[in-house]
Structure formats: structure tokens, C-alpha cells
mmCIF file of C-alpha atoms (C1' of nucleotides) in Angstrom:
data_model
loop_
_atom_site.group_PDB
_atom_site.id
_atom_site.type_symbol
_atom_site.label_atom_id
_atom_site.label_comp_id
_atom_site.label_asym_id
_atom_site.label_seq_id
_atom_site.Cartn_x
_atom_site.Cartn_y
_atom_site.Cartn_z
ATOM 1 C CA UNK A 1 6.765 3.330 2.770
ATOM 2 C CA UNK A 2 4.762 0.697 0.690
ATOM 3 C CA UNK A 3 5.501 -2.971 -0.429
ATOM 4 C CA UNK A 4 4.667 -1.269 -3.921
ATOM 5 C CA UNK A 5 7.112 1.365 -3.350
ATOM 6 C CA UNK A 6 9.787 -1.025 -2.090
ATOM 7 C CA UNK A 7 9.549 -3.428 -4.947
ATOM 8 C CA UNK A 8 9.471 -0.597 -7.097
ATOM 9 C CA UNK A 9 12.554 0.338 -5.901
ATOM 10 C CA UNK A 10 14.504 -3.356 -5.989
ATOM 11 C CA UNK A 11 13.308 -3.429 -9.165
ATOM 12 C CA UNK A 12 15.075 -0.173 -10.721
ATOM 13 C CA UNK A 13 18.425 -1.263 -8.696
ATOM 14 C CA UNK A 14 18.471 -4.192 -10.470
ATOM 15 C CA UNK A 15 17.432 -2.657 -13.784
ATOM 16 C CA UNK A 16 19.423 0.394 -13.612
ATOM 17 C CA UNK A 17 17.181 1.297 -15.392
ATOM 18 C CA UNK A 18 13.527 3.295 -15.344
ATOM 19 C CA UNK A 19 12.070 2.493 -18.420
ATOM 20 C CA UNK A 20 13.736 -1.138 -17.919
ATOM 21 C CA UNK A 21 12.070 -2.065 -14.473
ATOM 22 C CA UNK A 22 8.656 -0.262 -15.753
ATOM 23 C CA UNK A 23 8.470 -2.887 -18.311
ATOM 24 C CA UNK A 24 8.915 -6.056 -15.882
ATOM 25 C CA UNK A 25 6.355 -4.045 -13.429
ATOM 26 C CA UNK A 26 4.267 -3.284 -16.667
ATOM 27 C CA UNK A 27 3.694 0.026 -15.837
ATOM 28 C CA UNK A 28 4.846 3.092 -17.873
ATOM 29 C CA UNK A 29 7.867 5.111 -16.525
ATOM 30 C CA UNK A 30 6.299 7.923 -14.803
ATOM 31 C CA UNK A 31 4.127 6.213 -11.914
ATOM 32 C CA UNK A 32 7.680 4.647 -11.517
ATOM 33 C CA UNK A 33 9.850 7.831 -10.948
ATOM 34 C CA UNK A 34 6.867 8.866 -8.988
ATOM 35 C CA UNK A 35 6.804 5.941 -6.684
ATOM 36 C CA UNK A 36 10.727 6.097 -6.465
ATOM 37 C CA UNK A 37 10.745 10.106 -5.718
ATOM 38 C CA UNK A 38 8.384 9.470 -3.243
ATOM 39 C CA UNK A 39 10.405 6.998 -1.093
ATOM 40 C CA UNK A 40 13.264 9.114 -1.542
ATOM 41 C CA UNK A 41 11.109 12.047 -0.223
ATOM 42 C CA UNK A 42 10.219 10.039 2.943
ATOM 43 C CA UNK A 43 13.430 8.627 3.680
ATOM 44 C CA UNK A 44 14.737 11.870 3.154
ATOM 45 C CA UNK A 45 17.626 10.754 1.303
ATOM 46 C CA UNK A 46 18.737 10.135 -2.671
ATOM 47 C CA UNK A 47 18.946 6.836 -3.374
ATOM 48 C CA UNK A 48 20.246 6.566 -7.206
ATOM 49 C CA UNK A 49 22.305 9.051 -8.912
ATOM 50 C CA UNK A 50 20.543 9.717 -12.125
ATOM 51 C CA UNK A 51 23.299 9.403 -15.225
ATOM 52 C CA UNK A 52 22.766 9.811 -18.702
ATOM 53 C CA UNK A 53 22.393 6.590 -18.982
ATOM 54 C CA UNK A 54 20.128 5.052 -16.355
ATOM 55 C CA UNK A 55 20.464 5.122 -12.554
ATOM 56 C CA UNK A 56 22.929 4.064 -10.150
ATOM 57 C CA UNK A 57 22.416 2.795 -6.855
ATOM 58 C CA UNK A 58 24.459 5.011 -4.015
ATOM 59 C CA UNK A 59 25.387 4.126 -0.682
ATOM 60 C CA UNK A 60 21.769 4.813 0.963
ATOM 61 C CA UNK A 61 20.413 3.012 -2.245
ATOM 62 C CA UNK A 62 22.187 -0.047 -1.254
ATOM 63 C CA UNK A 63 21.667 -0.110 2.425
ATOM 64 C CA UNK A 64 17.792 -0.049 1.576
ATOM 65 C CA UNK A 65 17.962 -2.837 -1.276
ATOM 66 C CA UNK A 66 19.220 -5.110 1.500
ATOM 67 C CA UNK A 67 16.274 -4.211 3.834
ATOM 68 C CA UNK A 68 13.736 -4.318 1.010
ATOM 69 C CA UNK A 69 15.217 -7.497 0.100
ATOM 70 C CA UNK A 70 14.543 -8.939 3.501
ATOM 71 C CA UNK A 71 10.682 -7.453 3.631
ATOM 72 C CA UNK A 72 9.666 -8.755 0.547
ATOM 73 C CA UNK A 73 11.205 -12.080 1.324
ATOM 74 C CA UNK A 74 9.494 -12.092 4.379
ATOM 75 C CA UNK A 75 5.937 -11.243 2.900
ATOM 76 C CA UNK A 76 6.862 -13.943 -0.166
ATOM 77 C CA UNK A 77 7.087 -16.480 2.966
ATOM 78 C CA UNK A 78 4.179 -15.316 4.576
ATOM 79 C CA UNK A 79 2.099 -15.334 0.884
ATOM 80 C CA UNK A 80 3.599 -19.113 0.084
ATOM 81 C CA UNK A 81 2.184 -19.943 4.032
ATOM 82 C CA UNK A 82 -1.546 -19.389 3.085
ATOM 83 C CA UNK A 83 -0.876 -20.039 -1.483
ATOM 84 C CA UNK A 84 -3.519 -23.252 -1.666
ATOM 85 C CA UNK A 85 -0.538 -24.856 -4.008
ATOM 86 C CA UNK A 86 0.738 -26.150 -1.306
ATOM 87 C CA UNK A 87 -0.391 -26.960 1.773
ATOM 88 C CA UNK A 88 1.557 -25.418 5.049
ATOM 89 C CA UNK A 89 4.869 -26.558 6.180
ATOM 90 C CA UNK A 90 4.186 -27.066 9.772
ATOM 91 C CA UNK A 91 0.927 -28.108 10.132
ATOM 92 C CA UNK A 92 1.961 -32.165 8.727
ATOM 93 C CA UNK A 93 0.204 -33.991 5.922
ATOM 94 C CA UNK A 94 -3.516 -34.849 5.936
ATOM 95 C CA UNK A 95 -4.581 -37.987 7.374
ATOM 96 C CA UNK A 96 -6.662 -38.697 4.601
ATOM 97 C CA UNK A 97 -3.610 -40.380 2.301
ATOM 98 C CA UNK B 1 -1.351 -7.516 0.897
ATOM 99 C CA UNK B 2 -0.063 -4.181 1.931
ATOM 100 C CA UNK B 3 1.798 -3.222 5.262
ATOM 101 C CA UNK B 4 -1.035 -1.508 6.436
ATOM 102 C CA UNK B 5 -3.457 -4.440 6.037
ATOM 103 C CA UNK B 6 -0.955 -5.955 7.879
ATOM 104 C CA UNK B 7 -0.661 -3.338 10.319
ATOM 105 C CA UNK B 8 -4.349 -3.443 11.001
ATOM 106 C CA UNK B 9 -5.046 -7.095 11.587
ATOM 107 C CA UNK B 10 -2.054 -7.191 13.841
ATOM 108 C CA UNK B 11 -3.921 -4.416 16.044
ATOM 109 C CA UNK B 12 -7.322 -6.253 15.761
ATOM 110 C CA UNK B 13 -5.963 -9.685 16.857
ATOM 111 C CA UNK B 14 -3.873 -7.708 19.820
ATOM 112 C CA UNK B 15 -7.195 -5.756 21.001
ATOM 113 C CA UNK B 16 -9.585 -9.069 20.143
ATOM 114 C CA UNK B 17 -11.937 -5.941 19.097
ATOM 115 C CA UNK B 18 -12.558 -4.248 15.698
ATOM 116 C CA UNK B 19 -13.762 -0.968 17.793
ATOM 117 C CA UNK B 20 -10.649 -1.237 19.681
ATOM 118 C CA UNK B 21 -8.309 -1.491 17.630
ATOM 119 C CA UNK B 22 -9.792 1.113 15.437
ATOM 120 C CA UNK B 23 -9.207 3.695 18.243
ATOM 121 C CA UNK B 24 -6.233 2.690 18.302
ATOM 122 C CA UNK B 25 -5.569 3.274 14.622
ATOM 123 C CA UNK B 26 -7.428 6.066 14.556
ATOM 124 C CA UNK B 27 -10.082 5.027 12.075
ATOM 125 C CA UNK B 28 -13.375 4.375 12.458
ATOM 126 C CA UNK B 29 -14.416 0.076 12.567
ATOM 127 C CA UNK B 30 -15.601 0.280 8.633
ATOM 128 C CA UNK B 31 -12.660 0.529 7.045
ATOM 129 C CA UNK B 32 -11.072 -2.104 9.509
ATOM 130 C CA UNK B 33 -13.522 -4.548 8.801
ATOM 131 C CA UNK B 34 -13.120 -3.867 5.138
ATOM 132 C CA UNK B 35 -9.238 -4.218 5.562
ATOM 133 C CA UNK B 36 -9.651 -7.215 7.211
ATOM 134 C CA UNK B 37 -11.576 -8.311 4.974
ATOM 135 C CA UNK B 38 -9.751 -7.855 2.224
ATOM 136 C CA UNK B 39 -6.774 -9.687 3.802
ATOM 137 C CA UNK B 40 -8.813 -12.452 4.418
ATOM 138 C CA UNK B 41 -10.262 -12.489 0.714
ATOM 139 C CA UNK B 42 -6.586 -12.530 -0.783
ATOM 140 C CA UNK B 43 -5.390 -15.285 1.401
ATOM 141 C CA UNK B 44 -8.780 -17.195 1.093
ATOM 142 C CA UNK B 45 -8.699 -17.854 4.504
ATOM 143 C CA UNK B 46 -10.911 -16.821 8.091
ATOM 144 C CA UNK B 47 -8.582 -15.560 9.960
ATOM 145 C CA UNK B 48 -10.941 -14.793 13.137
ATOM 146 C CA UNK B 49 -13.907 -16.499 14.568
ATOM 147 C CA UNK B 50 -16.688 -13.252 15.072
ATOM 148 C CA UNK B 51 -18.197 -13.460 18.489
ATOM 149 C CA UNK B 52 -21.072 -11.268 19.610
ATOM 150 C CA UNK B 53 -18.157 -10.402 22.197
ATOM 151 C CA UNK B 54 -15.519 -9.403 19.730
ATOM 152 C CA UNK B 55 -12.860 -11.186 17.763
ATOM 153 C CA UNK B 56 -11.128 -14.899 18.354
ATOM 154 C CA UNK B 57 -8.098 -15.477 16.094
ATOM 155 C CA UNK B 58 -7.869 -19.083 14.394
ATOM 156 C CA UNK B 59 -5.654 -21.375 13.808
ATOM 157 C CA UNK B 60 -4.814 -19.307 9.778
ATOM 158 C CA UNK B 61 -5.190 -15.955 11.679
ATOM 159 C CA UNK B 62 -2.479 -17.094 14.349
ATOM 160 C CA UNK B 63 0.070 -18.156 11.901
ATOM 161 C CA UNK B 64 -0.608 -14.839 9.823
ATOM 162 C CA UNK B 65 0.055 -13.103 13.499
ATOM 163 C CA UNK B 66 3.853 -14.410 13.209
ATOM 164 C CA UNK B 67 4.723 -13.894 9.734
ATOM 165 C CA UNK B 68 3.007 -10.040 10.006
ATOM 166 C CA UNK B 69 5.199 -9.513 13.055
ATOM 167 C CA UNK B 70 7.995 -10.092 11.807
ATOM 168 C CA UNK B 71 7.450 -8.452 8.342
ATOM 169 C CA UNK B 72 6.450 -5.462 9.856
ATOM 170 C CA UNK B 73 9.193 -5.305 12.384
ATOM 171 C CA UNK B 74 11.549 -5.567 9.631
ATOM 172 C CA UNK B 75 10.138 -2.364 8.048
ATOM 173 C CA UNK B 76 10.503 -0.640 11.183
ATOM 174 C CA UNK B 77 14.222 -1.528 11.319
ATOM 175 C CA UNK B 78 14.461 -0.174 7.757
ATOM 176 C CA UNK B 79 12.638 2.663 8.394
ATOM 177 C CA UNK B 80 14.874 2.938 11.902
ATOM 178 C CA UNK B 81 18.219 2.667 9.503
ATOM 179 C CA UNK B 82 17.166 5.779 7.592
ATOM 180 C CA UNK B 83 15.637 7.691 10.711
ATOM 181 C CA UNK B 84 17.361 11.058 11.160
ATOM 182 C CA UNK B 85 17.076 10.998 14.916
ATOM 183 C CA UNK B 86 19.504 8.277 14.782
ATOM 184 C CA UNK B 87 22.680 7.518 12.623
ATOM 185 C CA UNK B 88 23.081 4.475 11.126
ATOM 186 C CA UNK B 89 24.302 1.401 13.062
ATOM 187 C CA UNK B 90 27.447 0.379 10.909
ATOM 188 C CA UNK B 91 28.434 3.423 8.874
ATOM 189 C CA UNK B 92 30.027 4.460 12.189
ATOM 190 C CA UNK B 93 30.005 8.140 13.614
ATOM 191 C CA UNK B 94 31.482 10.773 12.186
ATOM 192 C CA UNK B 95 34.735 11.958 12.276
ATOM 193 C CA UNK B 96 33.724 15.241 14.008
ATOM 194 C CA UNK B 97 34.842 14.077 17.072
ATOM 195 C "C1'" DT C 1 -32.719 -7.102 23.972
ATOM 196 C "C1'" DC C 2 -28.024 -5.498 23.612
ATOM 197 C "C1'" DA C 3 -23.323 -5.256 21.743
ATOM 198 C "C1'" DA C 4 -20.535 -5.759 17.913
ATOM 199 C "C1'" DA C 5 -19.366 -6.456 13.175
ATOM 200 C "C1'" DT C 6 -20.587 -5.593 8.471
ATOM 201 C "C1'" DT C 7 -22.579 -3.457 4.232
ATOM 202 C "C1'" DA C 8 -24.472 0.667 1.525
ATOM 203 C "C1'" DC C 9 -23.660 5.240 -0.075
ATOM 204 C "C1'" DG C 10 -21.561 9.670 -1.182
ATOM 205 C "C1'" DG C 11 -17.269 12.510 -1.141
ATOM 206 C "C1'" DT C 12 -12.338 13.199 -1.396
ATOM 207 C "C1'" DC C 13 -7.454 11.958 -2.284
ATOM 208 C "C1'" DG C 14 -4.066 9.307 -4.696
ATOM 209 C "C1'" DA C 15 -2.244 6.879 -8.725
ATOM 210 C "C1'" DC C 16 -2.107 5.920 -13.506
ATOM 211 C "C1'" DG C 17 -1.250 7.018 -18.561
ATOM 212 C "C1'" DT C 18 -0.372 10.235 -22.377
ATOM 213 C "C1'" DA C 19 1.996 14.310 -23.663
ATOM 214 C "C1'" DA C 20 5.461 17.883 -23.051
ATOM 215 C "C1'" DG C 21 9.941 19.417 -20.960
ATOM 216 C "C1'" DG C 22 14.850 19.488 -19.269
ATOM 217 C "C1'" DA C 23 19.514 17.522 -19.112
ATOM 218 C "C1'" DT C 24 23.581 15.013 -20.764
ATOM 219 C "C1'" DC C 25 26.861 13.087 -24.122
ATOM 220 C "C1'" DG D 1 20.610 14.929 -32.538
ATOM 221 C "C1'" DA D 2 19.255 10.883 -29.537
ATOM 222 C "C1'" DT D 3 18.231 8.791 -25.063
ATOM 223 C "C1'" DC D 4 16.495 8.947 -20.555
ATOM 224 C "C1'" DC D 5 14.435 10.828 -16.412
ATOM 225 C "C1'" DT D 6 10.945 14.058 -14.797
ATOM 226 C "C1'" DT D 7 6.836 17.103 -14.579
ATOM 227 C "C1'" DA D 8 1.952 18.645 -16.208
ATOM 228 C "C1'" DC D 9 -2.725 17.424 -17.042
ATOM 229 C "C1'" DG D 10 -7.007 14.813 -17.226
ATOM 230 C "C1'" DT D 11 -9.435 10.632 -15.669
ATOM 231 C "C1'" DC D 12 -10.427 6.522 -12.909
ATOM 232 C "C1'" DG D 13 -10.257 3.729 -8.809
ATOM 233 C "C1'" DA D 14 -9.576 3.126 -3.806
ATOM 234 C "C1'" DC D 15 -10.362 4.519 0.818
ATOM 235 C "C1'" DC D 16 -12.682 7.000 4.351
ATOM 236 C "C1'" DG D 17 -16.720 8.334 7.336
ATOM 237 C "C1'" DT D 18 -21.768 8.381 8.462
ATOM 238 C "C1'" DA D 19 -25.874 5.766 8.489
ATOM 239 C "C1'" DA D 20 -28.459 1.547 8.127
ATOM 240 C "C1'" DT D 21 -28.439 -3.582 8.366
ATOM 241 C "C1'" DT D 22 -27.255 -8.141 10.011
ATOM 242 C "C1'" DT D 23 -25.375 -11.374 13.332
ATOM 243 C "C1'" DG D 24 -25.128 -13.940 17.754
ATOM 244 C "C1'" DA D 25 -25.696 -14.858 22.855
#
DNA sequence: TCAAATTACGGTCGACGTAAGGATC
DNA sequence: GATCCTTACGTCGACCGTAATTTGA
């Protein structure tokens, strides 16, 4: 299990949609189905059900978007703690102003 | 950032020792270093202070600690939720018995 | 001098993109 | 017949391990 593979993954859920959520990742659609087969192969569970029409989250699907949610929250947080656009929200203003 | 640059510096702040913590990984201290090094490159920032005796974290490497723990114990509880030695915590058991 | 981290170098595995295939309505 | 997901194939980049180099008390 990757960061890669999770965002990956939040990103068809919210798509629907393969060729959809390759486009916002700007990626083409196999590396995609690849990345998403590949968490399904670990977990060991299917986590859409592929329709004609796109993909639909099922019941595993959606207990894992609201972990993946939470991780990639957590490592936004983590990035914004060290992004030099802003300083750090603990460590108080510089002395210098 | 990936989990297992994560995972690594985690290991090398814990063990205070490259060599360490690469036993402990089971890689050899190159590709430690290099992860390490990597992490620090992204987050332009030193996150330890190399001493002829090992590794100090700093003040940016201490902060990192926290945010990494808790990102990568929120994997494991993912990775927990979807673990077959286990069923999940509130999908209830089944109606075998 | 001695211990430890780091960089250089060659080899192997994984991931990507284009093209072809299978399935459904 | 059209749309979408998936698999096959060739190529490039990333990572690893061994060996050599640099750093610091």
C-alpha cells in the first residue's frame, strides 16, 4: 500500500470513473487500473464493481475511502508543517517584526 | 514523500543510528541515507544533526517524528481494517453463530 | 586513528505509455 | 456499433548492494 496507490484510489471513487480520475492525475488509464488492481490484490478484496459505465464504489471500497481520506489528510498536514509558504503553526512568529 | 521514507526516518530517529536502523529494516545504510536524504531534500529541511557517534534529531526532524507517527499508524489501522486475521471492527460478526 | 555516514557505480525490478482485446448495453 | 476497463509489449527511471570516499571527535 502506497500514498500513490491510495490517492489513486480516492481519486477513481470520486470520479467513478477511470479514464476521468487519469485525467486529473494526468496519467493515461492503464498505470491507473494497474495501481487500483494492485491495491485490490493486496487487500485482498474488490473494491469497485466495474459497470458499463464506470465504477462503483462497494462496501470495502467505501470503508477504505474513509481511511485513505484520513492518511492523506494527515500527510497534507504534515507537508503544509515543513511548505516554506508559511511558516509553522506552533513554533510563534519571528522576533524580527 | 512516500510511507516508506516515512517508515525509514522513523526507524533512524528511534535507533539514533543509520546502521541500526538499517538492520532493522533489513537494508543495507546506502539506501537509508539516500531515503533520508531524499526526505530531507523535499521538505528542504535537516532533519538530524550527523555526529561521528550517530544521528541527533532537530528541532524539523522532531516535529516530522509526530506527524510520521501518526500517518503511519493510520495506515496500519487501514491496513488492520482489511486484515484477514481479523474481521472488521463495526461490520459486526457474522450471523453463523 | 577509528567509527559512521555518504557518494559512485553497475545491475535488476517496477511503472509508464501506446496498442490491442474483451465485455456490456 | 460505441464506450469503457483491462492486458500485452517495449522502454525508461528508481532502488538496491558493494566498494570507495568524506566527515568529525
Amino acid at each position: 500500500m502506497s500514498l500513490l496507490q491510495l490517492e489513486s484510489f480516492v481519486v477513481i471513487a470520486e470520479e467513478g470513473h477511470v479514464g476521468r480520475a487519469a485525467q486529473r492525475l494526468h496519467v493515461s488509464q492503464p498505470p491507473l487500473t494497474r495501481r487500483l488492481r494492485a491495491l485490490e490484490d493486496e487487500l485482498g478484496v474488490s473494491l469497485f464493481a466495474r459497470t458499463p459505465r464506470g465504477m462503483t464504489l462497494r462496501p470495502d471500497g467505501e470503508r477504505l475511502l474513509t481511511h485513505a481520506r484520513e492518511i492523506l489528510a494527515r500527510v497534507d498536514t504534515a507537508r503544509r508543517a515543513f511548505a516554506p509558504s508559511a511558516g509553522p503553526p506552533a513554533a510563534g512568529p519571528s522576533k524580527s517584526g
